[in-house]
JSON list of C-alpha atoms in Angstrom, two decimals:
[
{"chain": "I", "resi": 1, "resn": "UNK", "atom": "CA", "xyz": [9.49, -1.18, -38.08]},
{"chain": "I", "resi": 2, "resn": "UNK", "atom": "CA", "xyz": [8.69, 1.71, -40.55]},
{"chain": "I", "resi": 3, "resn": "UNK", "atom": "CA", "xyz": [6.37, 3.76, -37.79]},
{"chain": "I", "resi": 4, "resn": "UNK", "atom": "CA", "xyz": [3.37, 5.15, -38.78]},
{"chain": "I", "resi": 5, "resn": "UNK", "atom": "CA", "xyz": [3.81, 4.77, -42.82]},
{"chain": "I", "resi": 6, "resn": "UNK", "atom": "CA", "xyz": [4.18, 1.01, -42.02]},
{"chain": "I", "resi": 7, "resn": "UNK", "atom": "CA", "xyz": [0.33, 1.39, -40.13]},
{"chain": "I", "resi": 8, "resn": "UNK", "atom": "CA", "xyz": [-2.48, -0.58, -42.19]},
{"chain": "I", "resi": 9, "resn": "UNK", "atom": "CA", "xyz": [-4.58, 2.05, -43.78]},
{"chain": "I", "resi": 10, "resn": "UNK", "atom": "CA", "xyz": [-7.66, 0.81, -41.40]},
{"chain": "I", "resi": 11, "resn": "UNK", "atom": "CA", "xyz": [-5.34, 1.69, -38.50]},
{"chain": "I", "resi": 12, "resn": "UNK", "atom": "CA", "xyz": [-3.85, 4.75, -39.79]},
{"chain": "I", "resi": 13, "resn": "UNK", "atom": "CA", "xyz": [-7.09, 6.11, -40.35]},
{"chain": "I", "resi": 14, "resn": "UNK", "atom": "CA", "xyz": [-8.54, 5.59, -36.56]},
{"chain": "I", "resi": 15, "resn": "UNK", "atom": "CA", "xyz": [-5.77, 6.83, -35.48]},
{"chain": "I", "resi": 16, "resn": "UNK", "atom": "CA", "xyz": [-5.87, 10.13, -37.69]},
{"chain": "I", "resi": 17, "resn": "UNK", "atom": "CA", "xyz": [-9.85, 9.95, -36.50]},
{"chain": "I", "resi": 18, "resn": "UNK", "atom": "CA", "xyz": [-9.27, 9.85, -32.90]},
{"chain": "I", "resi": 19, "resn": "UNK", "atom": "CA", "xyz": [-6.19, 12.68, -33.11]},
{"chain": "I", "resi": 20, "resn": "UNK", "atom": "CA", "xyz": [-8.07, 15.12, -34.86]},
{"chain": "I", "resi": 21, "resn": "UNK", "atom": "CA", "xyz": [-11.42, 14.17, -32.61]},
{"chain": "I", "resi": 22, "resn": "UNK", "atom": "CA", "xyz": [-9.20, 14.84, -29.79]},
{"chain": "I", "resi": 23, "resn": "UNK", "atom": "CA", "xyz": [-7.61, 17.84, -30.44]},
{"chain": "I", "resi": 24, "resn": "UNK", "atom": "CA", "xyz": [-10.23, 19.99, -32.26]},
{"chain": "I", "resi": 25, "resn": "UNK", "atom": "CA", "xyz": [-12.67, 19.23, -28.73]},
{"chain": "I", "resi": 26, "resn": "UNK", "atom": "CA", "xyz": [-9.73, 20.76, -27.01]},
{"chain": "I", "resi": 27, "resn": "UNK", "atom": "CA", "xyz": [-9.08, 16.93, -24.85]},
{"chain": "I", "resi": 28, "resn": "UNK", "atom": "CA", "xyz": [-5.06, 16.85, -25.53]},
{"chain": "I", "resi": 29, "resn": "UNK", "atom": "CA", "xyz": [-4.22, 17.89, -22.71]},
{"chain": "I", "resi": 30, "resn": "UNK", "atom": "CA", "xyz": [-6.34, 15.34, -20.28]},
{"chain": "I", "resi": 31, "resn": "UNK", "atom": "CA", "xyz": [-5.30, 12.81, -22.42]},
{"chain": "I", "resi": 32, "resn": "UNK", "atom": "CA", "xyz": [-1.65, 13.62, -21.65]},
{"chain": "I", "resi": 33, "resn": "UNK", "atom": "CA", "xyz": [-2.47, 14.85, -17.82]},
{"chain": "I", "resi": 34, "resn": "UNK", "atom": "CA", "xyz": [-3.96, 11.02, -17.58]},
{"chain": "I", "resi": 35, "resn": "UNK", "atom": "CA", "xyz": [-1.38, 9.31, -19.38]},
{"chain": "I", "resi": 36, "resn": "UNK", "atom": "CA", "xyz": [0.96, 11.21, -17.00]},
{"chain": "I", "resi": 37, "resn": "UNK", "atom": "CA", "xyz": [-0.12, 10.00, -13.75]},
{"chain": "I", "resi": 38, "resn": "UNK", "atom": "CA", "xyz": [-0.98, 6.24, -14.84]},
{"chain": "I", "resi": 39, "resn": "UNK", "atom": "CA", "xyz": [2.99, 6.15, -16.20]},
{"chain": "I", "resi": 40, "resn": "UNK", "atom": "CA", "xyz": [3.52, 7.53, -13.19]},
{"chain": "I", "resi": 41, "resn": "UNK", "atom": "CA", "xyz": [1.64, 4.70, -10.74]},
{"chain": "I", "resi": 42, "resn": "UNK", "atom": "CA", "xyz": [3.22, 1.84, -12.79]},
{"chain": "I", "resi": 43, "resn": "UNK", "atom": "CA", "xyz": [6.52, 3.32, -12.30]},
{"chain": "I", "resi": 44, "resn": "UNK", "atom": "CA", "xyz": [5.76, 3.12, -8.42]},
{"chain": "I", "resi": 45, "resn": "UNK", "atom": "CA", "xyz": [4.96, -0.39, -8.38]},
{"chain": "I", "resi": 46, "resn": "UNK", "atom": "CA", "xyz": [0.94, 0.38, -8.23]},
{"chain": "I", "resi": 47, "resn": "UNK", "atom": "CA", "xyz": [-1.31, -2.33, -9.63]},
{"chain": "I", "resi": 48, "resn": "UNK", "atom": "CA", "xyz": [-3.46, -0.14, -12.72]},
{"chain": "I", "resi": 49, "resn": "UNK", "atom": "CA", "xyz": [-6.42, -1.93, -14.28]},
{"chain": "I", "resi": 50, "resn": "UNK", "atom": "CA", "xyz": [-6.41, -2.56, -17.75]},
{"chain": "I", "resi": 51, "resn": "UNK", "atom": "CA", "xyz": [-8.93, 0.04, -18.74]},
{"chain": "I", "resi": 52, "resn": "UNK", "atom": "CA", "xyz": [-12.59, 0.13, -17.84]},
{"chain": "I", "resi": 53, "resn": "UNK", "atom": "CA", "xyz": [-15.29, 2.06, -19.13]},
{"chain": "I", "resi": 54, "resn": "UNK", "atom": "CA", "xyz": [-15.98, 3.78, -22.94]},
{"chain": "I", "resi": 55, "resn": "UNK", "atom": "CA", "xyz": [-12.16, 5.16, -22.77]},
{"chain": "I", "resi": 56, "resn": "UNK", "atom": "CA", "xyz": [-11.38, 0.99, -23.92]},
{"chain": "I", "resi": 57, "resn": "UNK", "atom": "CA", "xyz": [-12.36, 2.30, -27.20]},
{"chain": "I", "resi": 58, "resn": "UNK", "atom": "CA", "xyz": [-9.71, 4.43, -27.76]},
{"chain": "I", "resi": 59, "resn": "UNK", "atom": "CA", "xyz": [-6.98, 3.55, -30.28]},
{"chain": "I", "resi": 60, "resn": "UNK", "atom": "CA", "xyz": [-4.56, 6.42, -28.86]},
{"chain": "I", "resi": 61, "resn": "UNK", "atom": "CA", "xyz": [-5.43, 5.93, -25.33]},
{"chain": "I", "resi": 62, "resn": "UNK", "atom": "CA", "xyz": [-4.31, 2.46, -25.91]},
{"chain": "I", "resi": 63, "resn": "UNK", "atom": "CA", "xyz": [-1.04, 3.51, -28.34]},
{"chain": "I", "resi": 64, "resn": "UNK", "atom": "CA", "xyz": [-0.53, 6.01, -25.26]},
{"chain": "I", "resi": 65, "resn": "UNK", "atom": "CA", "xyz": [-0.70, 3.10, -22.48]},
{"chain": "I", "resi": 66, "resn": "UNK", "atom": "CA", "xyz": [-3.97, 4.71, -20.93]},
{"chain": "I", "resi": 67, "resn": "UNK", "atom": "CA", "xyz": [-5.29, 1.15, -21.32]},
{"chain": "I", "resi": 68, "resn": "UNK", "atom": "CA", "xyz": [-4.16, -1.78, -21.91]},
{"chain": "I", "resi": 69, "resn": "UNK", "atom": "CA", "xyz": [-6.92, -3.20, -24.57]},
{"chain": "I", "resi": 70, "resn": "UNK", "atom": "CA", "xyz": [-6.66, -2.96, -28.14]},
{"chain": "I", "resi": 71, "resn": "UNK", "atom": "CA", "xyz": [-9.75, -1.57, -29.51]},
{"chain": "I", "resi": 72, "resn": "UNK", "atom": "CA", "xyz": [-9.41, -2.42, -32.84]},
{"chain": "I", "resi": 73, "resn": "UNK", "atom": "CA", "xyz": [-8.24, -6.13, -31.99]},
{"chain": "I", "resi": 74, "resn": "UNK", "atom": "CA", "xyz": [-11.85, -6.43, -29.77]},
{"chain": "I", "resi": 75, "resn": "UNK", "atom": "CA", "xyz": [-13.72, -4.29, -32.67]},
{"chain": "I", "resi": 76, "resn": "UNK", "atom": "CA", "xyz": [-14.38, -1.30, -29.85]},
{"chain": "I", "resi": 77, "resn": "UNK", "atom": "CA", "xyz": [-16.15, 2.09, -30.91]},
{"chain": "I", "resi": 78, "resn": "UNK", "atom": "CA", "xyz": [-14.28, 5.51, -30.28]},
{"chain": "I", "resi": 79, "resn": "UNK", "atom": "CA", "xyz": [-17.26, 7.00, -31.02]},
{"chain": "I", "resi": 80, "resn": "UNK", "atom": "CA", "xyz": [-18.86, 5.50, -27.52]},
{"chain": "I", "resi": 81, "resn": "UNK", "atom": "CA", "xyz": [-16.09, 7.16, -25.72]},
{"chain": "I", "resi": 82, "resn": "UNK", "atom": "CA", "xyz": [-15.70, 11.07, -27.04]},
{"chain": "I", "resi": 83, "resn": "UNK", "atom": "CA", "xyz": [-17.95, 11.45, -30.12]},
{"chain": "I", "resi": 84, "resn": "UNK", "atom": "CA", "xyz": [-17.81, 15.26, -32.01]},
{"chain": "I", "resi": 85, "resn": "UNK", "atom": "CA", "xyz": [-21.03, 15.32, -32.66]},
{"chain": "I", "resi": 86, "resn": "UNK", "atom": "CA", "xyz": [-21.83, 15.58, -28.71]},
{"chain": "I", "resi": 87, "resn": "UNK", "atom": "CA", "xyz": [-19.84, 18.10, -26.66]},
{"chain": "I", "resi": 88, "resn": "UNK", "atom": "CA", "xyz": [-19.27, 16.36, -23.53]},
{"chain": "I", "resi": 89, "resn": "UNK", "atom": "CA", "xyz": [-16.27, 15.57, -21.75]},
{"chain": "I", "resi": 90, "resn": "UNK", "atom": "CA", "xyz": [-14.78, 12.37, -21.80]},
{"chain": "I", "resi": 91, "resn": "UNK", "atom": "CA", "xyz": [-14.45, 9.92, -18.91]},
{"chain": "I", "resi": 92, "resn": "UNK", "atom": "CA", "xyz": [-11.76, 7.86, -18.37]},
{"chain": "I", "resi": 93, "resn": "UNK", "atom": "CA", "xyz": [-12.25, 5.40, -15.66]},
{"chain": "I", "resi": 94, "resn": "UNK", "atom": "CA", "xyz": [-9.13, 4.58, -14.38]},
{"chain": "I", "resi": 95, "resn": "UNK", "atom": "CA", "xyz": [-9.10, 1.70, -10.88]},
{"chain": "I", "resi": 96, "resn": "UNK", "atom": "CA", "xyz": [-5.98, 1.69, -9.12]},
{"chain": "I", "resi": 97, "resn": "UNK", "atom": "CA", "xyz": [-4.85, -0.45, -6.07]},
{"chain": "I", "resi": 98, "resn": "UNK", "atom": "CA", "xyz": [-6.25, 0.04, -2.58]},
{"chain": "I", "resi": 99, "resn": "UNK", "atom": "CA", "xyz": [-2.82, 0.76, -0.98]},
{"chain": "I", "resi": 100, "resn": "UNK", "atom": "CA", "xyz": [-1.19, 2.56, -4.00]},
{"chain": "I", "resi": 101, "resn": "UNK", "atom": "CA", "xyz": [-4.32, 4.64, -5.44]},
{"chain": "I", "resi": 102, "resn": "UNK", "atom": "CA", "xyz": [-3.57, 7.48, -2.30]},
{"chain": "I", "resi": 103, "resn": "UNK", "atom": "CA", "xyz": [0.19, 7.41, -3.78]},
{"chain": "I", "resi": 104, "resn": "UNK", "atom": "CA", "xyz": [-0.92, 8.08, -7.37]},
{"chain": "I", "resi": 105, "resn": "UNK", "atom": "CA", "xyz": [-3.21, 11.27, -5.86]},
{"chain": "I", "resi": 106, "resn": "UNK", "atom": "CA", "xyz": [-0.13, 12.54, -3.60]},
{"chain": "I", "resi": 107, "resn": "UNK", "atom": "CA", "xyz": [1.50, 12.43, -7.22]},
{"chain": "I", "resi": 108, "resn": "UNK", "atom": "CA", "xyz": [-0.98, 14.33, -8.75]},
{"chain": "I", "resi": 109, "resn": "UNK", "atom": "CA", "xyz": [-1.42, 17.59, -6.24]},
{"chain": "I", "resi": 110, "resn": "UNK", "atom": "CA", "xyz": [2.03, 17.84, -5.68]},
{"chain": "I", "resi": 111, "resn": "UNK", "atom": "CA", "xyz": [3.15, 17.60, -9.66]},
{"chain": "I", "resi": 112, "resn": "UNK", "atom": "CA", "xyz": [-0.54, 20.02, -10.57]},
{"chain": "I", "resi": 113, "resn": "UNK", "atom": "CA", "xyz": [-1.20, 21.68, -7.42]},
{"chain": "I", "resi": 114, "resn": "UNK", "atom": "CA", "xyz": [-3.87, 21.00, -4.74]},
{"chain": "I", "resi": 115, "resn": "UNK", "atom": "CA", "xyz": [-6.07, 24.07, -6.13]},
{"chain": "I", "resi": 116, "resn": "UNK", "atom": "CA", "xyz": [-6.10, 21.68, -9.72]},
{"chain": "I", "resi": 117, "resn": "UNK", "atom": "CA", "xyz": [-7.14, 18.64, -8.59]},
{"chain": "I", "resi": 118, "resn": "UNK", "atom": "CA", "xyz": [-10.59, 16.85, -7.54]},
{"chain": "I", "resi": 119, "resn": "UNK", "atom": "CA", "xyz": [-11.61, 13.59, -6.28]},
{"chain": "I", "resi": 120, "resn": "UNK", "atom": "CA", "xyz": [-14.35, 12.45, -8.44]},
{"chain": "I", "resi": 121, "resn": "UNK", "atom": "CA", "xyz": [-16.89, 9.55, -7.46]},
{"chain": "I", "resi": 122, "resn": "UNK", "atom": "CA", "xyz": [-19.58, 7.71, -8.77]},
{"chain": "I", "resi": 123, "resn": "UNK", "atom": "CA", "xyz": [-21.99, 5.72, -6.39]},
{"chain": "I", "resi": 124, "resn": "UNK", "atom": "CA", "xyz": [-24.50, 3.11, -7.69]},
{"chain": "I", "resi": 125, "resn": "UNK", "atom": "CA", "xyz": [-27.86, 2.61, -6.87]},
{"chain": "I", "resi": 126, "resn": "UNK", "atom": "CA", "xyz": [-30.19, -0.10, -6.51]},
{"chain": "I", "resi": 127, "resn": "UNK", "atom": "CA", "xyz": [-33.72, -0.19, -6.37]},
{"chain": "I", "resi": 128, "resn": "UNK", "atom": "CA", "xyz": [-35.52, -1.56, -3.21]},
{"chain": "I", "resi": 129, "resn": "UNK", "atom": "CA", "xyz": [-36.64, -4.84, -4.50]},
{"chain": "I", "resi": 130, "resn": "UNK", "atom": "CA", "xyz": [-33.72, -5.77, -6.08]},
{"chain": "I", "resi": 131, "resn": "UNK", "atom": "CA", "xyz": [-31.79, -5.15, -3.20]},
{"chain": "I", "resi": 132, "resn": "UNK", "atom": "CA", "xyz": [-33.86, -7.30, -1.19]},
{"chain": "I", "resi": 133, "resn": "UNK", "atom": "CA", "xyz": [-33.62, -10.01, -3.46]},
{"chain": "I", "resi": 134, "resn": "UNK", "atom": "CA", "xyz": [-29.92, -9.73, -3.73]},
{"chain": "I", "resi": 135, "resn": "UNK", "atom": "CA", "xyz": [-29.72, -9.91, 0.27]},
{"chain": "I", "resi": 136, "resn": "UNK", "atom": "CA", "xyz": [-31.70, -13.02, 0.48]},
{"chain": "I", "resi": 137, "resn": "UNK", "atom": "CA", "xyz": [-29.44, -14.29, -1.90]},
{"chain": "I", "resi": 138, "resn": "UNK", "atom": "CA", "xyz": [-26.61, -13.73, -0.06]},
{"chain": "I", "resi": 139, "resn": "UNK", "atom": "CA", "xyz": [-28.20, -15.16, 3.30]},
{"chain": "I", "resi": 140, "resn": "UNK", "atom": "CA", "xyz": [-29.50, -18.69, 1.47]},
{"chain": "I", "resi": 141, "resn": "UNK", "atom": "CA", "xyz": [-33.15, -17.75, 1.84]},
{"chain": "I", "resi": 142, "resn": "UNK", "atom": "CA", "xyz": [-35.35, -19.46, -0.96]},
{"chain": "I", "resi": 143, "resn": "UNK", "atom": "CA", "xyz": [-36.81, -17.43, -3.85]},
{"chain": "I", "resi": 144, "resn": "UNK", "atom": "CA", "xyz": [-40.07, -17.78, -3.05]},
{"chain": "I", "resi": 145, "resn": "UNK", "atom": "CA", "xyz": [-39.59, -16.10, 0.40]},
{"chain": "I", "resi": 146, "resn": "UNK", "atom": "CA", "xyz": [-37.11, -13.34, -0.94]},
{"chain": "I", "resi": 147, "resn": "UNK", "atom": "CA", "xyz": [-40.18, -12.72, -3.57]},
{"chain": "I", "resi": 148, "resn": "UNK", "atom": "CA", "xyz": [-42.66, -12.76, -1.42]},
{"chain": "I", "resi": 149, "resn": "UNK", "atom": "CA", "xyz": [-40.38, -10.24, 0.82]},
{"chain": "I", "resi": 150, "resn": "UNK", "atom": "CA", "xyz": [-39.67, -8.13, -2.35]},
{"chain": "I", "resi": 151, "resn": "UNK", "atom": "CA", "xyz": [-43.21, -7.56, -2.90]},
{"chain": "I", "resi": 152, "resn": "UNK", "atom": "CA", "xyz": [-44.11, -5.55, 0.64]},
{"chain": "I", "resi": 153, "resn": "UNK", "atom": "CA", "xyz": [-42.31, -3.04, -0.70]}
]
C-alpha cells in the first residue's frame, strides 16, 4: 500500500483533475461541509444512499465516502457533475432515511448554525396526459379508455 505513488497513472490523473477542478471553482469547502454531515449520519446509525445524481461521477467524492460508487469502475464523467468550463454550483444529491434524515439536519444547524443552513427541495412535474395515463394505470383501466381519457385534455 504505497498511497498515492502506488495510484495507476489513469487514476492519479482524475484524481489530480477533479482536485484542482475543485479547488480553483472555490467547492472545497462543500465538499468537506458534505462529507462532514454524511460521516456524521452513518456514525448515527442513519441509512445514506449510495449516491444519486451527477455527484456519482466524482472520483474524490467517492475516495471521500460522499458516495459509495466508483466512477471510474462504472466509466462515470466528472465533467457531468462540476465542469470548469461552466460556473455553476455543484449538486450533490444526497437521500437519507425517513426517521434519521431530521437527525442528520439537527446535526447540521447545531454544528453550522441555524442562520447557515437551508432546506433545499426539488418537486417534479408531470404533464396532464401523462398523469392521466399513469392513474389509469394504477386503477386497471384499459389503454384504450385511459387514451381516450388522455385526449380531453
Amino acid at each position: 500500500d504505497g498511497g498515492v505513488d502506488s495510484l495507476e497513472p489513469r487514476i492519479k490523473e482524475r484524481l489530480d483533475f477533479e482536485l484542482f477542478t475543485i479547488r480553483t471553482m472555490g467547492f472545497a469547502g462543500y465538499f468537506l461541509i458534505t462529507q462532514d454531515f454524511i460521516n456524521k449520519g452513518r456514525e448515527i446509525g442513519v441509512m445514506v444512499g449510495p449516491g444519486r445524481g451527477s455527484a456519482a461521477g466524482s472520483a474524490v467524492a467517492y475516495c471521500i465516502g460522499i458516495t459509495n460508487i466508483d466512477p471510474i469502475k462504472y466509466d462515470l464523467l466528472f465533467e457531468r457533475f462540476l465542469n470548469p468550463d461552466r460556473k455553476s454550483m455543484p449538486d450533490i444529491d444526497t437521500d437519507f432515511d425517513d426517521e434519521g434524515r431530521q437527525r442528520v439536519i439537527d446535526y447540521v444547524v447545531d454544528k453550522y448554525g441555524r442562520n447557515q443552513v437551508a432546506q433545499i427541495v426539488t418537486y417534479g412535474t408531470m404533464a396532464a396526459k401523462t398523469s392521466i395515463r399513469d392513474a389509469a394505470r394504477v386503477m386497471d383501466l384499459p389503454l384504450a379508455d385511459a387514451d381516450r381519457l388522455a385526449k380531453l385534455v
